[in-house]
Coordinates of C-alpha atoms and ligand atoms in Angstrom, one line a residue:
X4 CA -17.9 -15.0 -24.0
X5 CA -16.9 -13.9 -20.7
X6 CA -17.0 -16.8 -17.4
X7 CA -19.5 -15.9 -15.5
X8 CA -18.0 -15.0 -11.6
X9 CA -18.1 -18.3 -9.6
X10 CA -18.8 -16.2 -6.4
X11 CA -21.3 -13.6 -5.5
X12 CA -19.7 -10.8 -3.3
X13 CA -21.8 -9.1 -0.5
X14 CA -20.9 -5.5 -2.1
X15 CA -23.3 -4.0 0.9
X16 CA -21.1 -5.3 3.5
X17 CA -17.6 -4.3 2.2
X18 CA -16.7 -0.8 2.9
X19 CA -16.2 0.4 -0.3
X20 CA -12.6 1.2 -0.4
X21 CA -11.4 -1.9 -0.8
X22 CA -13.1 -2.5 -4.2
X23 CA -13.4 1.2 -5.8
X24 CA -11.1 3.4 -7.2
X25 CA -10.4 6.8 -5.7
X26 CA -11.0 10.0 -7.5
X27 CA -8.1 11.8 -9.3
X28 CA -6.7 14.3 -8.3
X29 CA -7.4 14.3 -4.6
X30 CA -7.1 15.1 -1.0
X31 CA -6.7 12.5 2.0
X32 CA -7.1 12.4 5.7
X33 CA -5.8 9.9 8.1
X34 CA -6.8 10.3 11.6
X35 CA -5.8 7.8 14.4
X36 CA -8.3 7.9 17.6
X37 CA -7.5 6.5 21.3
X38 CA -10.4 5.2 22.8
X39 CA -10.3 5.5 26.2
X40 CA -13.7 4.2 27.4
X41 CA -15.0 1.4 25.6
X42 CA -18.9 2.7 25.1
X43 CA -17.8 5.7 23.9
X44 CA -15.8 3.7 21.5
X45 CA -18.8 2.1 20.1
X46 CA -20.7 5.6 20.0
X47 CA -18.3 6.7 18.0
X48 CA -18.2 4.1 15.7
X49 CA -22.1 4.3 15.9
X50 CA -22.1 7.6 14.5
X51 CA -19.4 6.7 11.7
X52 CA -21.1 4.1 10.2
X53 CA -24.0 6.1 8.8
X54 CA -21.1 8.0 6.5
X55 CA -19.0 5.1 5.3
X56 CA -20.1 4.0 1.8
X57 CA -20.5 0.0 0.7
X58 CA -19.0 -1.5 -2.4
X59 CA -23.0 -1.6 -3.6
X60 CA -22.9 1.4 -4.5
X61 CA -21.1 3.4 -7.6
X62 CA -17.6 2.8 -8.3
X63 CA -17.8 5.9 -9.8
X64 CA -14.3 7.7 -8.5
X65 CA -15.8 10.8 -9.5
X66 CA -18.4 11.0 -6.5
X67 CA -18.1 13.2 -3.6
X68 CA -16.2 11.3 -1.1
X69 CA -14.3 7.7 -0.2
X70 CA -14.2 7.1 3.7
X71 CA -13.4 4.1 6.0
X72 CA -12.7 2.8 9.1
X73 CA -10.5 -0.1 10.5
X74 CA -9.2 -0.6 13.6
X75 CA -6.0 -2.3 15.6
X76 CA -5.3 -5.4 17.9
X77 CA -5.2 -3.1 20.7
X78 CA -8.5 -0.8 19.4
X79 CA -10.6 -4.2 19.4
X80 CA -9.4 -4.7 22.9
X81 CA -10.0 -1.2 24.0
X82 CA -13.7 -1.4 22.5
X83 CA -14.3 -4.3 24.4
X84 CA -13.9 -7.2 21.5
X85 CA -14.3 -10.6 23.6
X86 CA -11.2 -12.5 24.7
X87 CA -12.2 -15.5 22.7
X88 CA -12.4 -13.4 19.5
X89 CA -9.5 -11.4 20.2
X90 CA -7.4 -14.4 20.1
X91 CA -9.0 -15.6 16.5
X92 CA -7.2 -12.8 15.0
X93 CA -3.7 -13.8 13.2
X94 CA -0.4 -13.6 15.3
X95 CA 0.9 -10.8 13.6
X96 CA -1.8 -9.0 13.7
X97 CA -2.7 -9.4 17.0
X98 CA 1.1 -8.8 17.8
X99 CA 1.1 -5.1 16.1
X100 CA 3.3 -3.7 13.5
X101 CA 6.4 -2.2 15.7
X102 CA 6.4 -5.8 17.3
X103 CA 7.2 -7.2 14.0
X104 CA 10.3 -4.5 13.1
X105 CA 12.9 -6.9 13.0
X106 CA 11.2 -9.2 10.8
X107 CA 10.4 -6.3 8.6
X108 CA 13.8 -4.8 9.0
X109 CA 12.6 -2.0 10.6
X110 CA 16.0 -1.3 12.2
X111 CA 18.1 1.7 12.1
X112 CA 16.8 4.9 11.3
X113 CA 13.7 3.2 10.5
X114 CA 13.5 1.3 14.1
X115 CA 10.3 2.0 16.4
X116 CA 12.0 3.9 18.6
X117 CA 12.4 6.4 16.2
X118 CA 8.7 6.5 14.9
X119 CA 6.7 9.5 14.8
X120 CA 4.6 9.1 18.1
X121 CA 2.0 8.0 18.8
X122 CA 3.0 5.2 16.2
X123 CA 3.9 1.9 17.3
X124 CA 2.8 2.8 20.4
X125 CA -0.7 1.2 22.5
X126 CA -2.8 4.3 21.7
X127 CA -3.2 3.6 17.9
X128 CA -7.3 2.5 18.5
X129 CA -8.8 3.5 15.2
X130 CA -7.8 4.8 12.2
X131 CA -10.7 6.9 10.1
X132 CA -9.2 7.9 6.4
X133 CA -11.4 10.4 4.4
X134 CA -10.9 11.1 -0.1
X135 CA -12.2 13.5 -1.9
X136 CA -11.8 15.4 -4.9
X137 CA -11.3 18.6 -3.1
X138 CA -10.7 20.3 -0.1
X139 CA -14.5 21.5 0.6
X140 CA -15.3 17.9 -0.4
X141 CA -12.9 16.3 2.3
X142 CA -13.6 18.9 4.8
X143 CA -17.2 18.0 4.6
X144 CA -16.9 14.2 5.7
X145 CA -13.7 15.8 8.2
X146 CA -16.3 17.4 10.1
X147 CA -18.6 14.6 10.5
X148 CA -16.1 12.3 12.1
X149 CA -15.0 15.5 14.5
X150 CA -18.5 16.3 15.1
X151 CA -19.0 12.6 16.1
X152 CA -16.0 12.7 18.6
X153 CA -17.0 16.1 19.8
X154 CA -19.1 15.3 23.0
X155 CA -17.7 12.0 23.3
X156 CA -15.4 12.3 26.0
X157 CA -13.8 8.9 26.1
X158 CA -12.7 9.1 22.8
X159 CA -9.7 11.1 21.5
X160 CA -8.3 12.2 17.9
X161 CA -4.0 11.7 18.2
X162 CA -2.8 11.9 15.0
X163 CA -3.6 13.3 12.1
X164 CA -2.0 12.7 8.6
X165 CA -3.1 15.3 5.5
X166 CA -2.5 13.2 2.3
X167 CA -2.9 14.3 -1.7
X168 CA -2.6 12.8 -5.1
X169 CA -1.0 15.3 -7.5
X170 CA -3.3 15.7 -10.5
X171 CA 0.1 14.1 -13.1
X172 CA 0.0 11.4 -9.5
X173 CA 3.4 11.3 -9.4
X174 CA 4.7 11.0 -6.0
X175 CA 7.8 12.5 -4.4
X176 CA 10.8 10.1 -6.3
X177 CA 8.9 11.9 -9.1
X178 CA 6.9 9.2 -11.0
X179 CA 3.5 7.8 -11.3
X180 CA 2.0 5.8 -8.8
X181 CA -0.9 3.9 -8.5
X182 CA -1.2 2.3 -12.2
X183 CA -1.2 -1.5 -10.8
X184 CA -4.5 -3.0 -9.8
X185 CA -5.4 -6.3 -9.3
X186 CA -9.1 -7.5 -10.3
X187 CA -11.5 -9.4 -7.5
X188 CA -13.7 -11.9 -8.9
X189 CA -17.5 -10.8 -8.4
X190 CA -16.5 -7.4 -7.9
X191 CA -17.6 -6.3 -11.6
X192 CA -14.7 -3.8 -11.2
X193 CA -11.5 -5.0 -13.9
X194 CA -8.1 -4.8 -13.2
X195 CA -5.1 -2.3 -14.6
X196 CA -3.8 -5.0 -16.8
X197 CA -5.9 -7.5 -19.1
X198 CA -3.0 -10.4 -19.2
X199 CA -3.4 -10.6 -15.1
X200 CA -6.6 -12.9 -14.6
X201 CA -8.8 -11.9 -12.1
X202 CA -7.9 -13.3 -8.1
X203 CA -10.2 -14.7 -6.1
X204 CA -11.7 -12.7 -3.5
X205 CA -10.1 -14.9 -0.7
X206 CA -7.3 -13.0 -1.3
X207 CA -8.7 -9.9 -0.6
X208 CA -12.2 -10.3 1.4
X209 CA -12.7 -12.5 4.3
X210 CA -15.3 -15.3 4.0
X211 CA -14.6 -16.0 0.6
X212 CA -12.3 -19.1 -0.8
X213 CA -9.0 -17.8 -2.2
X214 CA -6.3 -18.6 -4.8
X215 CA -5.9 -22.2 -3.3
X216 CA -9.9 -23.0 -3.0
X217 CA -9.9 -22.9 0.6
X218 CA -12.3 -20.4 2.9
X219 CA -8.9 -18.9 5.0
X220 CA -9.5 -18.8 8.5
X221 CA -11.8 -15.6 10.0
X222 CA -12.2 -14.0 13.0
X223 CA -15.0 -15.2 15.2
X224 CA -17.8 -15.3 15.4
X225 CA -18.5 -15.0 11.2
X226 CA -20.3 -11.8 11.7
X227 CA -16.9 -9.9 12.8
X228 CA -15.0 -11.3 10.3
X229 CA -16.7 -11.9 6.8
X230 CA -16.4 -9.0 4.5
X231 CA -13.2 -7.7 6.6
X232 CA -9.8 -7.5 5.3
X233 CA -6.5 -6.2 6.9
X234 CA -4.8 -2.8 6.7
X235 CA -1.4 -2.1 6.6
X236 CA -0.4 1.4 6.6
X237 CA 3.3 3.0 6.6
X238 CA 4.4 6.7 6.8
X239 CA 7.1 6.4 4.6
X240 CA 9.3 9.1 4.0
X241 CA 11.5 9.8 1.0
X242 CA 14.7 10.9 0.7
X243 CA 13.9 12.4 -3.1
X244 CA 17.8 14.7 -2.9
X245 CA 19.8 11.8 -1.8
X246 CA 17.8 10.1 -5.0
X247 CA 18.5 12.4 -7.3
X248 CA 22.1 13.3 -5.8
X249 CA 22.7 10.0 -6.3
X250 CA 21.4 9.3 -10.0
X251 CA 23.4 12.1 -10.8
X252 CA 26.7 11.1 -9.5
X253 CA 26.4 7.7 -11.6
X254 CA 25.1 8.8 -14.8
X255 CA 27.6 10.8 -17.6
X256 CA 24.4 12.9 -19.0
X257 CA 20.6 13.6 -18.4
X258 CA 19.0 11.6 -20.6
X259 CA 21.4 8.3 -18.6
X260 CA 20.2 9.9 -15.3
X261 CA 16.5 9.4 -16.7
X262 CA 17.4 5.8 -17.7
X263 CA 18.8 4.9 -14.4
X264 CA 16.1 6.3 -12.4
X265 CA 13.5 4.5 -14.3
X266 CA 15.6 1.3 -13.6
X267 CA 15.4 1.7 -10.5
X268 CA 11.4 1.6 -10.6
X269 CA 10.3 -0.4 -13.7
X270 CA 8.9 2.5 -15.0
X271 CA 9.4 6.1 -16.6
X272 CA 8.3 9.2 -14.4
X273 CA 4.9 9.3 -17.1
X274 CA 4.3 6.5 -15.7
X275 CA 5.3 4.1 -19.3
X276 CA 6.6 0.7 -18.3
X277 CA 10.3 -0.2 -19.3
X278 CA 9.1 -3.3 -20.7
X279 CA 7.4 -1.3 -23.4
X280 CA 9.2 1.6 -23.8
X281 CA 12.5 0.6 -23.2
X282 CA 14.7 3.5 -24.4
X283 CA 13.0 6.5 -23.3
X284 CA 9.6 8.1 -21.7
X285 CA 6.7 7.5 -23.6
X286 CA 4.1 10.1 -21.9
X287 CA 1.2 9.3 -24.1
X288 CA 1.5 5.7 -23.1
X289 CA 2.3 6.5 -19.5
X290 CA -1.1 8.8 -19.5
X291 CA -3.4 5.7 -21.5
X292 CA -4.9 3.9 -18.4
X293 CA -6.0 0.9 -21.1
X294 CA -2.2 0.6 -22.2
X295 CA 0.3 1.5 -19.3
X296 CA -0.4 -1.8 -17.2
X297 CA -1.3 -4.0 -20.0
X298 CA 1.9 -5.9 -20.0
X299 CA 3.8 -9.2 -18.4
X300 CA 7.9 -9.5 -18.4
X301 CA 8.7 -12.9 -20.4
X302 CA 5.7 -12.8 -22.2
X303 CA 7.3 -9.3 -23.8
X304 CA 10.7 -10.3 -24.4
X305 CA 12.3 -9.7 -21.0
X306 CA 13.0 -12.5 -18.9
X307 CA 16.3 -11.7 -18.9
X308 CA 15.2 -7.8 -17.3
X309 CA 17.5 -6.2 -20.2
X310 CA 14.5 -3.7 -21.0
X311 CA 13.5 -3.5 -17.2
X312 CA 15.7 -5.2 -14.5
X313 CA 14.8 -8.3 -12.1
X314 CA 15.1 -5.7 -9.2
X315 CA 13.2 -3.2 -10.1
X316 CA 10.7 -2.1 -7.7
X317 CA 7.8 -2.3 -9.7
X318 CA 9.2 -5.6 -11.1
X319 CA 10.4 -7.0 -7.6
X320 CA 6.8 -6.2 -5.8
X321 CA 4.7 -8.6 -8.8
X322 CA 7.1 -10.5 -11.1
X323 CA 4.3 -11.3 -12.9
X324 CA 5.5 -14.2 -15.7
X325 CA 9.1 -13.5 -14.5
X326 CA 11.1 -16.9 -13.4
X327 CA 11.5 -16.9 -9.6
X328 CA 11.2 -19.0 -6.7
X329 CA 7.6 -19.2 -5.7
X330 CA 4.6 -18.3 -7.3
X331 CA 3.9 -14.1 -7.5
X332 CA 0.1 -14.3 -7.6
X333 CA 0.2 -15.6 -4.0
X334 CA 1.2 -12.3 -3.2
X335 CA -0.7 -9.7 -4.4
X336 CA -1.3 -6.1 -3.0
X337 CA -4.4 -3.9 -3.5
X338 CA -2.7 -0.3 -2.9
X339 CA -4.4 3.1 -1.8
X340 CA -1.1 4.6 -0.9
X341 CA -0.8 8.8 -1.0
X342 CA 1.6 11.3 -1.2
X343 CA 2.1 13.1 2.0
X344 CA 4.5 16.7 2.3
X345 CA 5.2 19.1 -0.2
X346 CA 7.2 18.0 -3.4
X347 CA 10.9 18.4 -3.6
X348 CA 10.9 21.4 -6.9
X349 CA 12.0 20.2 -9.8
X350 CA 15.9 20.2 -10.8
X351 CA 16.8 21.1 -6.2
X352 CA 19.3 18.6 -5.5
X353 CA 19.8 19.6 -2.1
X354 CA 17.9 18.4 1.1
X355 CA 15.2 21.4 1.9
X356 CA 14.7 19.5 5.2
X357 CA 11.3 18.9 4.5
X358 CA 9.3 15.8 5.8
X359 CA 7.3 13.7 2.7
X360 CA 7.0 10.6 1.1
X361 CA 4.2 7.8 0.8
X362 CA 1.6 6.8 3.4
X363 CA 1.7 3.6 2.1
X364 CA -1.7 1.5 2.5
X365 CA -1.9 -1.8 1.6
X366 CA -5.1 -4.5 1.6
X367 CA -5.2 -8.1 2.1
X368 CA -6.7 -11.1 3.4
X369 CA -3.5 -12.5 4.9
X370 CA -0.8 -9.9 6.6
X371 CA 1.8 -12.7 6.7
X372 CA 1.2 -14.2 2.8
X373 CA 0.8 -10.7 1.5
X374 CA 2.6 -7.7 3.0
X375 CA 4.7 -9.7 5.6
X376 CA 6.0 -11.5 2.8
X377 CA 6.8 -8.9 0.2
X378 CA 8.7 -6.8 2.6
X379 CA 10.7 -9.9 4.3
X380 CA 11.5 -11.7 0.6
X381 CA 10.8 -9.3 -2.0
X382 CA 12.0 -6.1 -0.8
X383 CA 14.9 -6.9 1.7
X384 CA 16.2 -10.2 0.0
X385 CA 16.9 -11.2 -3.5
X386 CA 16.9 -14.8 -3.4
X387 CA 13.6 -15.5 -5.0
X388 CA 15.7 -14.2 -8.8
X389 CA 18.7 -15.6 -8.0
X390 CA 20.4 -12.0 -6.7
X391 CA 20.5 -12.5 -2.6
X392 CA 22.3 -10.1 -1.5
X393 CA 20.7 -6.9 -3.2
X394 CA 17.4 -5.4 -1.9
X395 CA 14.8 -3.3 -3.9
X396 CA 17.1 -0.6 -4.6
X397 CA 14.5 2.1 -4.0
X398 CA 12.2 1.1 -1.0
X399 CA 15.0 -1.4 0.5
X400 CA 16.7 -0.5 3.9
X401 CA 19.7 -0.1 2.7
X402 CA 22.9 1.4 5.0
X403 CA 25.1 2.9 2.1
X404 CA 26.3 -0.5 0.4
X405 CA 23.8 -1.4 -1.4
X406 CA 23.7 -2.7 -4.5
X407 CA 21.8 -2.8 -7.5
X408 CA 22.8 -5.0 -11.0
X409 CA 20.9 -3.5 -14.2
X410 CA 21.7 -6.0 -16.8
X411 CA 22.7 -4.4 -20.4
X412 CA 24.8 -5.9 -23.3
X413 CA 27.5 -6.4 -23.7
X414 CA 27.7 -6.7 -19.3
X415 CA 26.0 -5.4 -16.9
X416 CA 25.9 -2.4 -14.5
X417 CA 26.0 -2.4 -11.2
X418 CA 25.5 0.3 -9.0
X419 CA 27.4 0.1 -5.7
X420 CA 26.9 2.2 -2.0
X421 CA 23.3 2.5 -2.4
X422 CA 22.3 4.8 0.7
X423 CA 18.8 4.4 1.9
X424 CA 16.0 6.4 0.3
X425 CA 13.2 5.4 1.9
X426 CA 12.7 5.6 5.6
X427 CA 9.4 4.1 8.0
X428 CA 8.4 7.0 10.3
X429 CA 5.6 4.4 11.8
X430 CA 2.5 2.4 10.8
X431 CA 0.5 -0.1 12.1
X432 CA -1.9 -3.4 11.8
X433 CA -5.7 -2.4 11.2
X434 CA -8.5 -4.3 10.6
X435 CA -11.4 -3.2 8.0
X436 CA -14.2 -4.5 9.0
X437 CA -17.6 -5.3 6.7
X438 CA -20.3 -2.8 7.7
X439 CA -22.2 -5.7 9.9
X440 CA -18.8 -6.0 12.0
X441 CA -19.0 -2.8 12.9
X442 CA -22.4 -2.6 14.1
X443 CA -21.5 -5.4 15.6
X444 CA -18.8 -3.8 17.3
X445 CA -21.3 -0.8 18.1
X446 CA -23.5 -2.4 19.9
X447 CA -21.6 -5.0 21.8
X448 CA -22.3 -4.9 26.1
X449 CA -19.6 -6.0 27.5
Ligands
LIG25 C1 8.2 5.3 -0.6 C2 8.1 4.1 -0.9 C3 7.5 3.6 -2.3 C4 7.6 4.3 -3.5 C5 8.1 5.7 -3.8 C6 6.9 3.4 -4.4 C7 6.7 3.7 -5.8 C8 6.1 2.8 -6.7 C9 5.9 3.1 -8.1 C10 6.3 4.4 -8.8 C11 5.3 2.1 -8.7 C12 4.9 1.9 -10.1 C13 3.4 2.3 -10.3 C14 2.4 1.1 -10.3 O1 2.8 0.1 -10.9 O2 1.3 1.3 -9.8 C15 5.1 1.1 -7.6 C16 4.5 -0.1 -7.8 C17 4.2 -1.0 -6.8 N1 4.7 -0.9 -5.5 FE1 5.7 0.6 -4.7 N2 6.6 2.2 -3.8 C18 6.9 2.3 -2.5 C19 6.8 1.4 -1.5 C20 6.2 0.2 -1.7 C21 6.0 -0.8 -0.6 C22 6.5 -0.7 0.8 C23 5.4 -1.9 -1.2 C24 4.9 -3.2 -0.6 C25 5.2 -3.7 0.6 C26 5.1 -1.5 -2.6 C27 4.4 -2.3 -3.5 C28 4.2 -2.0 -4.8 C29 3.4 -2.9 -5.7 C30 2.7 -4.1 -5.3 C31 3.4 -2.2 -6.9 C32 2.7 -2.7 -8.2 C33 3.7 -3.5 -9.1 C34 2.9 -4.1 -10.3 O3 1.8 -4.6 -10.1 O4 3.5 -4.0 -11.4 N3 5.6 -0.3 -2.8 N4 5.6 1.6 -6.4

């Protein structure tokens, strides 16, 4: 017998992307809008709302579209948000993502000063991301949010991202993406993997208890924040030729080359998971959605990361049963990340100069327990598994000496002068507000 869900979620106030899957294949999106007069702010948003779906509805993936809206510290403010509910919003949300780059060691090349503009900058009001299957399907909800800023003079489009998932949806390192899925209790939807129970919606949704049985703190009054969650979105670009010049240089044959890359992730390119397919790709398994996330580390005879390494990415970013310091369901993702650029062609080791990578979008109740913390601890330290000094040797800011230890019998590899393959071109702090919120929001007078 299955337990019955201890919460009832309200699935018409939840914009739908947090809970349902997208199509696949498909097409993304992302525009950023500057509002520069508050009421036509809230005309805009008037004329959105009609178009973005609930969570009450299918989660079909195969339907015609997948749009939402959230909206920055600074877009609240420029739409009018009172003072007193401005300042109910979390710190590091209200402070902005660029604010934040050193705690996220966004230094370097990666540093806000280098970001694409208009990221990091005040402009970033909304943000309005559009899936669909296809083209015609995408440019059919497209043109409803540009025929709603049309005659709206104080509002103005910036920045526009096109986004894609391949139909194979590997992304520009080369492997599958997307496979890991958390369930939300209520949400009738199930998670990628069956050994994962389901989280409470506290994690995810706002005005619901979470993992430790307490109702986390909302924004005020309860009708702007119940049913929201936050946003974080990344424009991370990949560096797929130094990968692959790299993987070669360390790797005596193609078949080692595959291994190491694999390491790296936690996974195969198919998208199979070391842990149970150790030796080499297992396609079928990597293509069986009811197999290729049904797995935990110790529980499968790997604490010791012999089939898949401690610092894998995949590994690092939910350790699932793995020993570490701290507890890993405190700090779960849901991901809607993309592919953004044209692919690197198969077998090209050099750089073609082209810009791609991951918009990376992640979803959460708490900026500071979830993202905040993965990046700070789980990406750019190895403490919590006993390995300090080595970051995630794939996403990880490294500056040429990283390193990365693959434990094998009889001893271990390590892989030295890791350059950094990964680099943040910009992002920001949103906030997805429930459907109420925004109407809210629409018709506020101040
Ligand atoms: C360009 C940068 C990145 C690439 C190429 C990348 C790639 C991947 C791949 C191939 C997987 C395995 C597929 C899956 O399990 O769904 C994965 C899993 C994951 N990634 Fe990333 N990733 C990137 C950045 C990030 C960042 C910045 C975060 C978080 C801050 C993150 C969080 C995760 C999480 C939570 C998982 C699921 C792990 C699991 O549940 O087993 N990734 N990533």
């Amino acid at each position: 017998m299955t337990a019955q869900p201890t919460v009832t979620l309200e699935l018409d106030d939840i914009q739908a992307p947090l809970l349902h899957p997208r199509p696949s294949p498909y097409v993304g999106t992302l525009i950023l809008v500057r509002v520069e007069d508050r009421r036509d702010g809230r005309e805009l948003l008037r004329r959105l709302i009609p178009f973005i779906l609930s969570a009450a509805g299918s989660p079909d993936a195969k339907r015609d579209a997948w749009a939402a809206v959230a909206i920055s510290f600074q877009g609240l403010k420029a739409l009018g948000v009172p003072k007193d509910s401005l300042a109910s919003f979390p710190p590091e949300f209200q402070h902005g993502m660029a604010a934040r780059a050193e705690a996220l060691s966004d230094i370097g090349e990666s540093a806000p000063e280098h970001w694409e503009p208009p990221l990091g900058g005040p402009d970033v009001h909304l943000a309005i991301y559009a899936v669909a299957p296809d083209a015609p399907r995408l440019d059919a909800v497209l043109g409803m949010a540009r025929a709603g800023l049309r005659d709206v003079l104080g509002v103005a489009p910036i920045w526009q991202q096109d986004t894609y998932m391949l139909p194979t949806e590997r992304t520009s390192l080369g492997f599958k993406d997307g496979i890991s899925h958390p369930a939300i209790e209520g949400s009738g939807i199930p998670g990628t993997n069956p050994h994962e129970e389901p989280f409470k919606a506290g994690e995810f949704i706002l005005g619901y208890p979470n993992e430790n049985g307490v109702l986390p703190p909302m924004p005020q009054p309860e009708v702007l924040g119940r049913n929201g969650t936050y946003v974080v979105f990344r424009k991370l670009q990949t560096r797929a030729a130094a990968f692959r010049q790299y993987l070669r240089a360390r790797a005596t044959s193609r078949s080692e080359e595959e291994l190491l890359a694999a390491k790296f992730v936690g996974r195969w390119p198919s998208g199979a998971p070391l842990v149970l397919a150790p030796e080499r790709d297992d396609p079928v398994l990597g293509a069986d959605a009811g197999r290729n996330n049904a797995f935990l580390y110790a529980a499968n005879d790997d604490a010791r990361g012999l089939k898949c390494p401690l610092g894998a990415h995949a590994r690092r970013m939910n350790p699932r049963d793995s020993k570490i310091i701290g507890v890993a369901r405190m700090h779960r993702i849901i991901r809607r990340s993309s592919s953004y650029g044209p692919m690197l062609p198969e077998g090209v080791l050099e750089d073609d100069g082209a810009d791609r990578g991951i918009l990376f979008v992640g979803l959460g109740a708490n900026i500071a327990r979830g993202f905040e913390f993965v990046k700070t601890q789980w990406i750019d330290e190895g403490n919590f598994f006993g390995t300090p000094d080595e970051m995630d040797p794939l996403v990880g800011p490294h500056d040429g000496a990283g390193r990365f230890t693959v434990p094998q019998q009889p001893i271990r590899r390590r892989l030295t002068d890791l350059p950094r393959f990964v680099v943040n071109r910009g992002g920001e702090y949103c906030f997805m507000a429930g459907l109420r919120a925004l109407r809210w929001i629409a018709d506020l007078d101040t």
